[in-house]
Coordinates of C-alpha atoms (C1' of nucleotides) in Angstrom, one line a residue:
Chain A
M1 CA -21.4 -41.9 -38.4
N2 CA -21.9 -45.6 -38.2
P3 CA -25.5 -46.2 -40.0
T4 CA -25.9 -49.6 -38.1
D5 CA -26.0 -48.3 -34.7
T6 CA -27.9 -45.0 -34.9
S7 CA -30.6 -46.4 -32.9
A8 CA -28.7 -47.9 -30.2
P9 CA -28.7 -46.2 -26.9
S10 CA -25.2 -44.8 -26.3
N11 CA -25.5 -43.7 -22.6
F12 CA -27.8 -43.8 -19.7
I13 CA -29.1 -40.5 -20.6
H14 CA -30.4 -41.6 -24.1
E15 CA -31.9 -44.7 -22.5
M16 CA -34.2 -42.6 -20.1
I17 CA -35.2 -40.6 -22.9
E18 CA -35.9 -43.4 -24.9
K19 CA -38.1 -44.9 -22.1
D20 CA -40.0 -41.6 -22.0
L21 CA -40.5 -41.6 -25.7
E22 CA -42.0 -45.0 -25.4
T23 CA -44.4 -44.2 -22.6
G24 CA -45.6 -41.1 -24.2
R25 CA -44.4 -38.8 -21.1
F26 CA -43.8 -35.1 -22.7
D27 CA -46.0 -36.0 -25.5
G28 CA -43.0 -37.4 -27.2
R29 CA -41.3 -34.0 -27.2
V30 CA -37.7 -33.8 -26.6
Q31 CA -36.6 -30.4 -25.4
T32 CA -33.0 -29.8 -23.9
R33 CA -31.0 -26.6 -23.1
F34 CA -27.4 -25.5 -22.7
P35 CA -27.6 -23.1 -20.0
P36 CA -24.1 -21.2 -19.1
E37 CA -23.5 -18.5 -16.7
P38 CA -21.9 -15.5 -18.9
N39 CA -19.2 -15.1 -16.1
G40 CA -16.3 -16.7 -18.2
Y41 CA -15.3 -18.1 -21.4
L42 CA -16.6 -21.7 -22.3
H43 CA -13.9 -24.7 -22.1
I44 CA -14.0 -28.1 -23.2
G45 CA -15.8 -29.6 -20.3
H46 CA -18.7 -27.2 -21.6
A47 CA -18.1 -28.8 -25.1
K48 CA -18.9 -32.3 -23.4
S49 CA -22.3 -30.7 -22.3
I50 CA -22.8 -29.2 -25.6
V51 CA -22.6 -31.9 -27.7
L52 CA -24.6 -33.8 -25.3
N53 CA -27.5 -31.5 -25.2
F54 CA -27.4 -30.3 -29.0
G55 CA -26.7 -34.0 -29.8
I56 CA -29.6 -35.2 -28.0
A57 CA -31.9 -32.9 -30.0
Q58 CA -30.4 -34.0 -33.2
K59 CA -30.7 -37.5 -32.6
Y60 CA -34.4 -37.4 -31.2
N61 CA -35.6 -35.0 -33.6
G62 CA -36.2 -32.4 -30.6
K63 CA -34.8 -28.8 -29.7
C64 CA -32.0 -27.5 -27.8
N65 CA -32.0 -24.0 -26.5
L66 CA -29.3 -21.5 -25.8
R67 CA -30.0 -19.8 -22.3
F68 CA -27.8 -17.5 -20.2
D69 CA -28.4 -18.3 -16.6
D70 CA -27.6 -14.4 -15.7
T71 CA -28.8 -14.0 -12.2
N72 CA -25.9 -12.4 -10.8
P73 CA -25.2 -9.1 -12.1
T74 CA -21.8 -8.5 -10.2
K75 CA -20.4 -11.1 -12.2
E76 CA -21.6 -11.4 -15.4
E77 CA -20.6 -9.4 -18.6
E78 CA -21.8 -8.8 -22.0
E79 CA -18.3 -9.9 -23.5
Y80 CA -18.8 -13.3 -22.0
V81 CA -22.3 -13.5 -23.6
R82 CA -20.7 -12.6 -27.0
S83 CA -17.8 -15.4 -26.7
I84 CA -20.2 -17.9 -25.6
I85 CA -22.4 -17.6 -28.7
E86 CA -19.4 -17.6 -30.9
D87 CA -18.1 -20.7 -29.4
V88 CA -21.3 -22.5 -29.4
R89 CA -21.7 -21.8 -33.1
W90 CA -18.0 -22.5 -33.9
L91 CA -18.6 -25.9 -32.4
G92 CA -21.1 -26.3 -35.2
Y93 CA -24.5 -26.0 -33.4
D94 CA -27.6 -24.0 -33.9
W95 CA -30.4 -22.9 -31.7
G96 CA -32.6 -20.9 -34.2
E97 CA -34.4 -18.2 -32.7
R98 CA -34.4 -19.8 -29.4
I99 CA -31.9 -17.7 -27.6
F100 CA -32.8 -17.0 -23.9
Y101 CA -32.0 -15.4 -20.8
A102 CA -32.8 -16.3 -17.2
S103 CA -33.4 -12.4 -17.2
D104 CA -36.1 -12.6 -19.5
Y105 CA -38.0 -14.4 -16.9
F106 CA -37.6 -12.0 -13.9
D107 CA -40.9 -10.3 -14.2
Q108 CA -42.4 -14.0 -13.8
L109 CA -39.9 -15.2 -11.3
Y110 CA -41.1 -12.1 -9.0
K111 CA -44.6 -13.1 -9.5
W112 CA -43.7 -16.5 -8.5
A113 CA -41.9 -15.4 -5.3
V114 CA -45.1 -13.4 -4.4
Q115 CA -47.2 -16.5 -4.9
L116 CA -45.2 -18.3 -2.4
I117 CA -45.6 -15.7 0.1
E118 CA -49.2 -15.7 -0.3
T119 CA -49.3 -19.4 0.2
G120 CA -47.1 -19.2 3.2
H121 CA -44.1 -20.9 1.4
A122 CA -41.9 -17.9 1.8
Y123 CA -40.9 -15.2 4.0
V124 CA -38.7 -12.1 4.3
D125 CA -35.7 -12.5 6.7
D126 CA -33.9 -9.9 8.3
L127 CA -31.1 -12.0 9.7
S128 CA -27.7 -10.9 8.3
A129 CA -25.6 -13.4 6.3
E130 CA -23.5 -14.4 9.3
E131 CA -26.6 -14.9 11.3
I132 CA -28.2 -17.0 8.5
R133 CA -25.3 -19.2 8.2
A134 CA -24.9 -19.8 12.1
Y135 CA -28.8 -20.5 12.0
R136 CA -28.3 -23.2 9.4
G137 CA -26.6 -25.7 11.5
T138 CA -24.1 -28.3 10.3
L139 CA -24.0 -31.5 8.3
T140 CA -24.7 -33.2 11.4
E141 CA -26.7 -30.9 13.5
P142 CA -30.3 -29.5 12.5
G143 CA -30.7 -25.7 12.2
K144 CA -32.9 -23.4 13.7
N145 CA -35.9 -21.4 12.4
S146 CA -35.2 -17.7 11.9
P147 CA -37.2 -15.4 14.5
Y148 CA -38.4 -13.8 11.5
R149 CA -39.8 -17.2 10.0
E150 CA -43.4 -16.5 11.4
R151 CA -44.2 -13.1 9.8
S152 CA -47.6 -12.6 8.7
V153 CA -48.2 -13.0 4.7
E154 CA -49.4 -9.2 4.5
E155 CA -46.1 -8.3 6.4
N156 CA -43.8 -10.2 3.9
L157 CA -45.8 -9.0 0.8
D158 CA -44.9 -5.4 2.1
L159 CA -41.7 -6.1 2.8
F160 CA -40.6 -8.0 -0.4
E161 CA -42.4 -5.1 -2.5
R162 CA -40.2 -2.7 -0.7
M163 CA -37.2 -4.9 -1.3
R164 CA -37.9 -4.3 -5.0
A165 CA -38.6 -0.7 -4.6
G166 CA -35.0 -0.3 -3.3
E167 CA -35.7 0.8 0.0
F168 CA -33.1 -1.4 1.7
P169 CA -29.5 -1.6 1.2
N170 CA -27.6 -4.8 0.0
G171 CA -27.8 -7.7 2.5
A172 CA -30.5 -6.1 4.7
K173 CA -33.1 -8.6 3.9
V174 CA -33.5 -11.6 1.9
L175 CA -36.6 -13.7 0.7
R176 CA -36.4 -17.5 2.1
A177 CA -38.4 -20.3 1.3
K178 CA -40.1 -21.8 4.0
I179 CA -39.2 -25.6 4.2
D180 CA -37.5 -27.4 6.8
M181 CA -34.7 -26.1 9.1
A182 CA -33.8 -29.7 10.1
S183 CA -33.4 -31.3 6.7
P184 CA -30.4 -33.6 6.2
N185 CA -30.4 -31.7 2.9
M186 CA -28.9 -28.5 3.4
N187 CA -30.3 -26.9 0.2
L188 CA -34.0 -27.5 2.0
R189 CA -33.0 -25.5 5.1
D190 CA -34.9 -22.5 4.1
P191 CA -33.0 -21.5 1.1
V192 CA -32.5 -17.9 -0.1
L193 CA -34.6 -17.3 -2.9
Y194 CA -34.1 -13.4 -3.7
R195 CA -31.3 -11.0 -2.4
I196 CA -30.9 -7.3 -2.7
L197 CA -28.3 -6.4 -5.2
H198 CA -27.9 -2.8 -6.0
A199 CA -26.3 -3.5 -9.4
P200 CA -27.1 -2.8 -13.1
H201 CA -27.6 -6.0 -14.9
H202 CA -26.1 -6.5 -18.5
R203 CA -29.5 -7.0 -20.0
T204 CA -32.1 -5.3 -17.6
G205 CA -30.2 -2.4 -16.7
D206 CA -31.4 -0.6 -13.4
K207 CA -34.8 -2.1 -13.6
W208 CA -34.2 -4.5 -10.7
C209 CA -32.5 -4.3 -7.3
I210 CA -33.3 -7.7 -6.3
Y211 CA -32.1 -10.7 -8.0
P212 CA -33.3 -14.3 -7.9
M213 CA -30.8 -16.9 -6.6
Y214 CA -29.9 -19.7 -9.2
D215 CA -32.0 -22.1 -7.1
F216 CA -34.9 -20.0 -7.7
A217 CA -34.3 -19.3 -11.4
H218 CA -32.9 -22.3 -13.0
G219 CA -35.6 -24.7 -12.5
Q220 CA -38.5 -22.4 -13.4
S221 CA -36.4 -21.4 -16.6
D222 CA -36.7 -24.9 -17.5
S223 CA -40.0 -25.1 -16.9
I224 CA -41.2 -21.9 -18.8
E225 CA -39.0 -23.2 -21.7
R226 CA -41.0 -26.5 -21.5
V227 CA -37.8 -28.4 -21.2
T228 CA -38.2 -32.2 -20.9
H229 CA -35.0 -33.2 -20.2
S230 CA -32.7 -30.8 -17.9
I231 CA -29.4 -32.2 -18.0
C232 CA -26.6 -31.0 -15.3
T233 CA -23.7 -32.0 -13.6
L234 CA -23.6 -34.0 -10.6
E235 CA -23.2 -31.4 -7.9
F236 CA -26.7 -30.3 -8.6
E237 CA -28.4 -33.8 -7.7
N238 CA -28.6 -32.5 -4.1
H239 CA -30.5 -29.5 -5.7
R240 CA -33.1 -31.4 -7.3
P241 CA -35.3 -32.0 -4.3
L242 CA -35.5 -28.3 -4.1
Y243 CA -36.2 -27.8 -8.0
D244 CA -38.9 -30.5 -7.3
W245 CA -40.4 -28.6 -4.2
L246 CA -40.5 -25.4 -6.0
L247 CA -42.1 -26.7 -9.2
D248 CA -44.7 -28.6 -7.3
T249 CA -45.6 -26.0 -4.8
L250 CA -45.8 -23.2 -7.6
G251 CA -47.9 -25.9 -9.5
I252 CA -46.1 -25.5 -12.7
Y253 CA -44.8 -27.8 -15.7
H254 CA -42.0 -30.2 -14.3
P255 CA -39.1 -31.3 -16.2
Q256 CA -36.9 -34.2 -15.6
Q257 CA -33.5 -33.5 -14.2
I258 CA -30.8 -35.8 -15.1
E259 CA -27.2 -35.6 -13.7
F260 CA -24.1 -36.5 -15.1
A261 CA -20.3 -36.2 -14.3
R262 CA -18.4 -33.3 -15.5
L263 CA -15.4 -33.7 -17.5
N264 CA -11.8 -33.5 -16.3
L265 CA -8.5 -33.5 -18.2
S266 CA -5.3 -34.6 -17.3
Y267 CA -2.5 -31.9 -17.3
T268 CA -5.2 -29.0 -17.0
V269 CA -7.9 -27.4 -14.8
L270 CA -11.4 -27.1 -15.9
S271 CA -13.0 -24.8 -13.7
K272 CA -14.1 -21.3 -14.4
R273 CA -12.6 -19.9 -11.1
R274 CA -9.2 -21.4 -12.0
L275 CA -9.2 -20.3 -15.2
I276 CA -10.2 -16.7 -14.4
E277 CA -7.3 -16.7 -12.0
L278 CA -4.8 -17.9 -14.9
V279 CA -6.1 -15.2 -17.0
E280 CA -6.3 -12.2 -14.5
N281 CA -2.9 -13.0 -12.7
S282 CA -1.1 -13.3 -16.4
Y283 CA -0.1 -16.8 -15.9
V284 CA -1.3 -17.1 -19.6
N285 CA -1.9 -14.6 -22.3
G286 CA -5.6 -14.3 -22.0
W287 CA -8.7 -16.6 -22.5
D288 CA -7.7 -17.5 -25.9
D289 CA -3.9 -18.4 -25.1
P290 CA -3.5 -21.5 -27.0
R291 CA -2.4 -23.4 -24.0
M292 CA -5.9 -22.8 -22.4
P293 CA -8.4 -25.9 -22.3
T294 CA -10.9 -22.9 -23.4
L295 CA -12.8 -23.2 -26.8
S296 CA -11.3 -20.0 -28.0
G297 CA -7.9 -21.2 -26.9
L298 CA -8.2 -24.4 -28.5
R299 CA -9.7 -22.5 -31.6
R300 CA -6.6 -20.5 -31.7
R301 CA -4.3 -23.1 -31.3
G302 CA -5.6 -24.8 -34.5
V303 CA -7.9 -27.5 -33.0
P304 CA -10.7 -28.3 -35.3
P305 CA -14.3 -28.2 -33.9
E306 CA -15.0 -31.6 -35.6
A307 CA -11.9 -33.0 -33.3
I308 CA -13.5 -31.6 -30.2
R309 CA -16.9 -32.9 -31.2
S310 CA -15.7 -36.7 -31.9
F311 CA -13.6 -36.3 -28.6
A312 CA -16.8 -35.4 -26.7
E313 CA -18.6 -38.4 -28.2
R314 CA -16.1 -41.0 -27.6
I315 CA -15.5 -40.2 -24.1
G316 CA -19.1 -41.1 -23.1
V317 CA -21.4 -39.9 -20.3
A318 CA -21.7 -41.4 -16.9
R319 CA -21.9 -40.8 -13.3
N320 CA -18.4 -41.7 -12.3
D321 CA -15.8 -38.9 -11.4
S322 CA -12.9 -39.5 -13.7
I323 CA -10.1 -38.0 -15.4
I324 CA -9.6 -38.3 -19.3
D325 CA -6.3 -38.8 -20.4
V326 CA -5.5 -35.8 -22.6
S327 CA -4.2 -38.3 -25.1
L328 CA -7.4 -39.2 -26.1
L329 CA -8.0 -35.4 -27.1
E330 CA -5.1 -35.4 -28.9
Y331 CA -5.8 -38.7 -30.7
H332 CA -8.9 -37.0 -32.3
I333 CA -6.9 -33.9 -33.2
R334 CA -4.5 -36.0 -35.2
Q335 CA -7.2 -38.1 -36.7
D336 CA -9.0 -35.0 -38.0
L337 CA -6.0 -33.0 -39.2
N338 CA -4.4 -35.9 -40.7
K339 CA -7.2 -36.4 -43.1
R340 CA -7.8 -32.6 -43.9
A341 CA -4.5 -30.6 -43.4
E342 CA -2.4 -30.0 -46.4
R343 CA 1.3 -30.9 -46.2
R344 CA 4.0 -28.2 -46.5
M345 CA 7.6 -28.2 -45.6
A346 CA 9.0 -26.1 -43.1
V347 CA 12.4 -25.9 -41.1
L348 CA 12.0 -24.9 -37.4
H349 CA 15.6 -25.1 -36.3
P350 CA 17.7 -24.3 -39.7
L351 CA 20.9 -25.8 -40.6
K352 CA 22.2 -24.8 -44.0
I353 CA 23.4 -27.4 -46.5
I354 CA 25.1 -26.9 -49.6
I355 CA 24.8 -29.4 -52.5
T356 CA 28.6 -28.8 -53.9
N357 CA 27.8 -30.5 -57.2
Y358 CA 24.5 -28.7 -57.9
P359 CA 25.0 -25.9 -60.4
E360 CA 25.1 -22.4 -58.9
G361 CA 22.1 -20.2 -60.0
Q362 CA 20.1 -23.3 -61.0
V363 CA 16.2 -23.5 -59.5
E364 CA 14.0 -26.5 -60.4
M365 CA 10.2 -26.6 -59.3
L366 CA 9.7 -30.1 -57.9
E367 CA 6.4 -31.6 -57.3
A368 CA 4.9 -32.3 -53.9
V369 CA 1.8 -34.0 -53.1
N370 CA -0.4 -31.9 -50.9
N371 CA -2.2 -34.7 -49.0
P372 CA -1.5 -38.4 -49.4
E373 CA -4.7 -39.2 -47.4
D374 CA -6.7 -37.1 -50.2
E375 CA -5.6 -37.2 -53.6
S376 CA -8.3 -34.6 -54.5
A377 CA -6.0 -32.0 -52.4
G378 CA -4.0 -32.0 -55.6
K379 CA -0.2 -31.1 -55.5
R380 CA 2.0 -28.3 -55.8
T381 CA 5.7 -27.2 -56.7
V382 CA 8.4 -26.3 -54.4
P383 CA 11.5 -24.8 -55.5
F384 CA 15.0 -26.7 -55.3
S385 CA 18.4 -25.2 -55.3
R386 CA 21.9 -25.6 -54.4
E387 CA 21.6 -24.2 -50.9
L388 CA 18.9 -25.5 -48.7
Y389 CA 18.0 -25.6 -44.8
I390 CA 17.3 -28.7 -43.1
E391 CA 16.3 -29.5 -39.5
R392 CA 19.4 -28.9 -37.2
R393 CA 18.3 -32.4 -35.3
D394 CA 18.2 -34.1 -39.0
F395 CA 21.8 -34.0 -38.9
N396 CA 24.1 -35.8 -36.3
E397 CA 27.9 -35.8 -36.8
D398 CA 28.0 -38.7 -34.3
P399 CA 24.8 -40.7 -35.1
P400 CA 23.3 -43.0 -32.4
R401 CA 22.1 -46.4 -33.3
K402 CA 19.0 -46.7 -35.6
Y403 CA 19.2 -43.0 -36.4
F404 CA 18.5 -42.9 -40.2
R405 CA 19.0 -39.2 -41.1
L406 CA 21.9 -37.5 -42.3
A407 CA 25.4 -38.0 -40.9
P408 CA 28.9 -37.9 -42.3
G409 CA 29.1 -40.3 -45.5
R410 CA 25.4 -41.0 -45.1
E411 CA 22.9 -40.8 -47.7
V412 CA 19.5 -39.6 -47.4
R413 CA 16.5 -38.9 -49.4
L414 CA 15.2 -35.1 -49.6
R415 CA 11.6 -35.6 -49.7
Y416 CA 10.3 -35.1 -53.1
G417 CA 13.9 -34.0 -54.2
Y418 CA 17.1 -35.9 -54.7
F419 CA 19.1 -38.4 -52.5
V420 CA 22.1 -36.5 -51.1
T421 CA 25.4 -37.8 -49.5
C422 CA 27.0 -35.8 -46.7
T423 CA 30.7 -35.0 -47.5
N424 CA 31.7 -32.3 -45.3
V425 CA 30.9 -30.4 -42.1
V426 CA 31.8 -26.8 -41.7
K427 CA 32.1 -25.8 -38.0
D428 CA 32.8 -22.1 -36.6
E429 CA 35.7 -21.4 -34.0
H430 CA 33.4 -22.6 -31.2
G431 CA 33.1 -26.1 -33.0
E432 CA 29.4 -25.1 -33.6
I433 CA 28.2 -26.8 -36.8
I434 CA 27.3 -23.9 -39.3
E435 CA 27.1 -25.7 -42.7
V436 CA 27.0 -29.1 -44.2
H437 CA 28.2 -30.1 -47.5
C438 CA 26.7 -32.7 -49.7
T439 CA 26.8 -34.2 -53.1
Y440 CA 23.3 -35.2 -55.0
D441 CA 22.9 -37.7 -57.6
P442 CA 21.1 -36.1 -60.3
E443 CA 19.6 -39.8 -61.3
T444 CA 17.3 -39.5 -58.3
K445 CA 15.1 -36.6 -59.1
G446 CA 11.7 -36.6 -57.2
G447 CA 13.2 -39.0 -54.6
Y448 CA 13.2 -42.1 -56.6
A449 CA 16.3 -44.3 -57.2
P450 CA 16.3 -46.0 -60.7
D451 CA 18.6 -48.7 -59.4
G452 CA 16.4 -49.3 -56.8
R453 CA 18.7 -48.8 -54.1
K454 CA 17.2 -47.8 -50.7
V455 CA 17.7 -45.1 -48.3
R456 CA 16.4 -45.5 -44.8
G457 CA 15.8 -41.8 -44.1
T458 CA 13.9 -38.8 -45.6
I459 CA 13.9 -35.7 -44.4
H460 CA 12.4 -32.6 -45.3
W461 CA 14.1 -29.1 -46.3
V462 CA 13.6 -25.5 -47.6
S463 CA 15.4 -23.9 -50.4
A464 CA 17.4 -20.9 -48.7
A465 CA 17.0 -18.3 -51.3
H466 CA 13.1 -19.0 -51.5
A467 CA 12.5 -19.6 -47.8
I468 CA 10.2 -17.0 -46.0
N469 CA 10.7 -16.2 -42.4
A470 CA 8.0 -16.9 -39.7
E471 CA 7.8 -17.0 -35.8
V472 CA 6.5 -20.3 -34.9
R473 CA 5.1 -20.8 -31.4
L474 CA 5.4 -24.3 -29.5
Y475 CA 3.1 -25.4 -26.8
D476 CA 3.4 -28.0 -24.4
R477 CA 1.0 -28.9 -21.7
L478 CA -0.1 -26.2 -19.3
F479 CA 0.7 -28.1 -16.3
T480 CA 3.4 -30.9 -15.2
K481 CA 1.1 -32.9 -13.2
H482 CA -1.6 -35.2 -14.2
N483 CA -4.2 -33.9 -11.9
P484 CA -3.0 -30.2 -10.8
L485 CA -5.9 -30.2 -8.1
D486 CA -4.2 -32.9 -6.1
A487 CA -1.7 -30.8 -4.8
E488 CA 0.9 -31.5 -2.1
E489 CA 0.5 -30.0 1.5
G490 CA 1.0 -26.0 1.4
K491 CA 1.0 -26.1 -2.4
D492 CA -1.8 -25.5 -5.0
Y493 CA -2.6 -26.2 -8.6
K494 CA -0.6 -23.1 -9.7
D495 CA 2.6 -24.6 -8.3
Y496 CA 2.6 -27.2 -11.2
L497 CA 2.4 -24.5 -14.0
N498 CA 4.7 -26.1 -16.8
P499 CA 7.5 -23.3 -17.1
N500 CA 8.3 -24.7 -20.7
S501 CA 4.6 -24.6 -22.0
L502 CA 5.5 -21.9 -24.4
E503 CA 8.5 -21.7 -26.7
V504 CA 8.7 -19.1 -29.1
L505 CA 11.2 -19.9 -32.4
A506 CA 11.9 -16.8 -34.5
G507 CA 13.3 -17.1 -38.0
C508 CA 12.0 -20.4 -38.8
K509 CA 12.3 -21.3 -42.7
L510 CA 9.1 -22.0 -44.4
E511 CA 8.5 -23.2 -48.1
P512 CA 7.2 -20.1 -50.5
S513 CA 3.7 -21.4 -50.7
L514 CA 2.8 -20.7 -47.3
S515 CA 3.1 -17.0 -47.9
E516 CA -0.7 -16.9 -48.9
A517 CA -1.5 -18.7 -45.6
R518 CA -4.1 -16.7 -43.8
P519 CA -5.4 -16.9 -39.9
G520 CA -6.9 -19.7 -38.7
E521 CA -5.5 -22.2 -41.7
R522 CA -4.2 -25.4 -40.7
F523 CA -1.3 -27.1 -42.4
Q524 CA 0.9 -30.4 -41.5
F525 CA 4.5 -29.3 -41.6
E526 CA 5.9 -32.7 -42.7
R527 CA 7.4 -34.7 -39.9
L528 CA 7.0 -32.2 -37.5
G529 CA 3.2 -31.8 -36.8
Y530 CA 0.3 -29.7 -37.4
F531 CA 0.3 -25.6 -37.1
S532 CA -2.2 -23.0 -37.9
V533 CA -1.9 -19.4 -38.7
D534 CA -2.0 -17.3 -35.6
P535 CA -4.3 -14.3 -35.9
D536 CA -1.2 -12.0 -34.7
T537 CA -0.1 -12.6 -38.3
T538 CA 0.2 -9.4 -40.4
E539 CA 1.3 -8.5 -43.8
G540 CA 5.1 -9.2 -43.5
R541 CA 4.9 -11.1 -40.4
L542 CA 3.8 -14.6 -40.4
V543 CA 2.9 -16.4 -37.0
F544 CA 2.4 -20.1 -36.8
N545 CA 1.0 -22.2 -33.6
R546 CA 2.0 -25.7 -33.4
T547 CA -1.6 -27.6 -32.6
I548 CA 0.1 -30.6 -31.9
T549 CA 3.1 -32.5 -33.0
L550 CA 3.0 -35.9 -35.0
R551 CA 3.3 -39.1 -33.2
D552 CA 6.9 -39.5 -32.6
T553 CA 8.2 -43.1 -32.5
W554 CA 11.7 -41.7 -32.8
A555 CA 11.5 -40.0 -29.4
K556 CA 10.5 -43.3 -27.8
I557 CA 13.6 -44.9 -29.3
E558 CA 15.6 -42.0 -28.1
K559 CA 14.2 -42.3 -24.5
Q560 CA 14.9 -46.3 -24.4
Q561 CA 18.5 -45.6 -25.5
R562 CA 19.1 -43.4 -22.8
K563 CA 18.1 -45.9 -20.2
Chain B
rA1 C1' -20.4 -37.6 11.6
rG2 C1' -26.1 -36.5 8.9
rG3 C1' -27.5 -36.5 3.7
rG4 C1' -26.8 -37.6 -1.5
rG5 C1' -23.6 -40.2 -5.3
rC6 C1' -19.8 -43.4 -7.3
rG7 C1' -16.2 -48.2 -7.3
rU8 C1' -15.0 -52.7 -14.5
rG9 C1' -7.3 -53.6 -17.3
rG10 C1' -3.1 -47.7 -17.1
rU11 C1' -7.1 -44.1 -18.5
rG12 C1' -12.2 -43.7 -19.9
rC13 C1' -16.6 -46.2 -21.7
rA14 C1' -19.9 -50.9 -22.4
rA15 C1' -21.9 -55.4 -21.0
rC16 C1' -29.0 -54.2 -18.3
rG17 C1' -28.9 -62.7 -14.2
rG18 C1' -25.8 -66.4 -19.2
rC19 C1' -18.4 -66.4 -23.0
rA20 C1' -16.2 -59.4 -19.5
rG21 C1' -15.9 -56.2 -24.9
rC22 C1' -14.6 -51.3 -27.4
rA23 C1' -11.6 -46.8 -27.7
rC24 C1' -7.0 -44.3 -26.0
rA25 C1' -2.3 -45.6 -23.8
rC26 C1' 1.5 -49.3 -23.4
rC27 C1' 4.4 -53.3 -26.0
rG28 C1' 5.6 -56.0 -30.5
rG29 C1' 5.3 -56.9 -36.0
rC30 C1' 4.1 -55.5 -41.0
rC31 C1' 4.3 -51.4 -44.7
rU32 C1' 6.1 -46.5 -46.0
rU33 C1' 9.4 -41.1 -50.5
rU34 C1' 6.7 -38.1 -43.4
rG35 C1' 10.3 -42.5 -37.9
rG36 C1' 3.5 -39.6 -40.1
rA37 C1' -0.8 -42.1 -41.7
rG38 C1' -2.4 -47.3 -42.4
rC39 C1' -2.6 -52.8 -41.1
rC40 C1' -1.8 -56.9 -38.0
rG41 C1' -1.1 -58.8 -33.1
rU42 C1' 0.3 -59.6 -27.5
rG43 C1' -0.3 -58.6 -22.5
rG44 C1' -3.3 -56.8 -18.6
rA45 C1' -9.6 -55.3 -15.1
rU46 C1' -15.1 -56.2 -12.1
rC47 C1' -13.0 -52.7 -4.5
rU48 C1' -13.8 -56.4 -0.3
rU49 C1' -16.9 -59.9 2.7
rG50 C1' -20.8 -62.6 3.1
rG51 C1' -25.9 -63.9 0.8
rU52 C1' -29.6 -65.2 -3.2
rU53 C1' -29.3 -68.2 -7.7
rC54 C1' -28.0 -73.8 -12.0
rG55 C1' -25.2 -69.3 -12.9
rA56 C1' -23.6 -62.5 -10.3
rA57 C1' -19.8 -57.1 -12.8
rU58 C1' -25.2 -56.9 -12.8
rC59 C1' -29.7 -58.6 -7.2
rC60 C1' -29.3 -58.2 -1.5
rA61 C1' -26.6 -56.9 3.2
rG62 C1' -22.3 -55.4 5.8
rG63 C1' -17.2 -53.3 5.3
rC64 C1' -13.5 -50.2 2.9
rG65 C1' -12.5 -46.0 -0.5
rC66 C1' -13.6 -41.8 -3.5
rC67 C1' -16.9 -37.5 -4.7
rC68 C1' -20.7 -33.7 -3.6
rC69 C1' -23.4 -30.8 0.2
rU70 C1' -22.9 -26.0 6.0
rG71 C1' -22.4 -19.0 -0.4
rC72 C1' -27.1 -13.3 0.1
rC73 C1' -22.2 -17.9 -6.4
rA74 C1' -23.7 -21.0 -10.6

RNA sequence: AGGGGCGUGGUGCAACGGCAGCACACCGGCCUUUGGAGCCGUGGAUCUUGGUUCGAAUCCAGGCGCCCCUGCCA
């Protein structure tokens, strides 16, 4: 946090709020809310909204509620409520006692519906869904009034009460607002307010068989909660005139709605509908699959909540449709983890090396720094012995230009160990390298050369006899296309799923200190990337997820050399 | 086509009538016991046409382009 700019407005919403604060509108209160529907898991797009709404409350000494907009019992489930609560908490926010549900307001909403009927602003319509659609008109042609539009107040009251009492089947009748069937804004062409749904609700059970539409619940819920600034995404701007109409004809407290552009991220999709499709059709292994842009997926992947927050703050808030480059998220993840993750050595693709002049049976405990970015993280020791594993890619029999690692006759530094020189390569009958022989210089213990000679390469290693085995799961972007929704003719986003988004490595070799690692813990495997312990880990079976690689400038050089 | 919204480097976000800036990405260099991190640096943008003005990314008008709206979803 930069103390010099805490007062500076950082986006247009902050500016509006500050203006309201200055003019005394809302009596100087700031009240926001995060209003998810519990019909799916939260994703990083929601994180943008959460950080915005809770961040505003923090910045202006206000409050932010958590409210579930649970007006459709056929799509909503308790499991989603549970996961949403967990995810918002994990992100680091607290709503105190202020957890609400639109379903808490069903009684009040019903009364307001009656009030609209009594004042001649709503009516019960017997038209079928298809007929209502036909009567609605099109974007360019006005709609027609329903033949049931002029029913008497008494008849409407009676019918609505009988809807509530369960006398009619699903779809037989709806309650509609009486506004204007010729409005250029489709939302004002007598929108449906209540529909009949004989379905149990996850909170109200069998109490209701009619449920308010989102449009009839959202604005009033904000009103009930005395929300000052009701922040939502751009597609609801067209609904604002309806919310205004409802609030004003009801004569109740009127929050200010402000719309902003939702987050889009490159190489992924951020819509609940599509994420549900990926989960239900097993394109991924559940909502918390580490490839998913869900908060539970990112968490399992090892992404710290702090990284998501700083990312969400960096991307800004505006009204432009945009696609944020996923590399910006990756930057924030690395930025956070670099400072906090302890370093360890791990070999993902093991190649055995034998140090022929190192005494057989000897083991030395060598000191290694836990985090060069944080001295307080301290040090640890790692065992060194005659037989080690190094990364297969850190040896090259025929090294290309600028390759600094091990090769025949070359000397490299084993990190925190010794300088070693490759003397021999052992192959099997297929010509596959199975072993590399080296000699070491006993004078270079710890990786320092007393004569001051330089080596260009430093590689990591694990003592073969002391290594522990692990499974490591490597992830790549879920989609191969920058914008998977921008599909060619006859294709859809699923055609751009990356077939190589998951690679499972068995038999990886880890330094022994990692045997203590517990699910959720994060480490940097030196020279490889950041990894976290997967919850699949059990006693005797260690599983790591690669959160993200380190920046890899060698990969760039290689790429250029291939050209 | 009716209504609503939006156009600033490759990607995002600023600049609120007065020198177009920040971050990421890209490229180059320094440094390095992680080809990590860090540090330094280069290049590159106001959709278009006209108008108002001493002065326009900003205000006005037209054009063009993109997004949203015809669920008893949210």
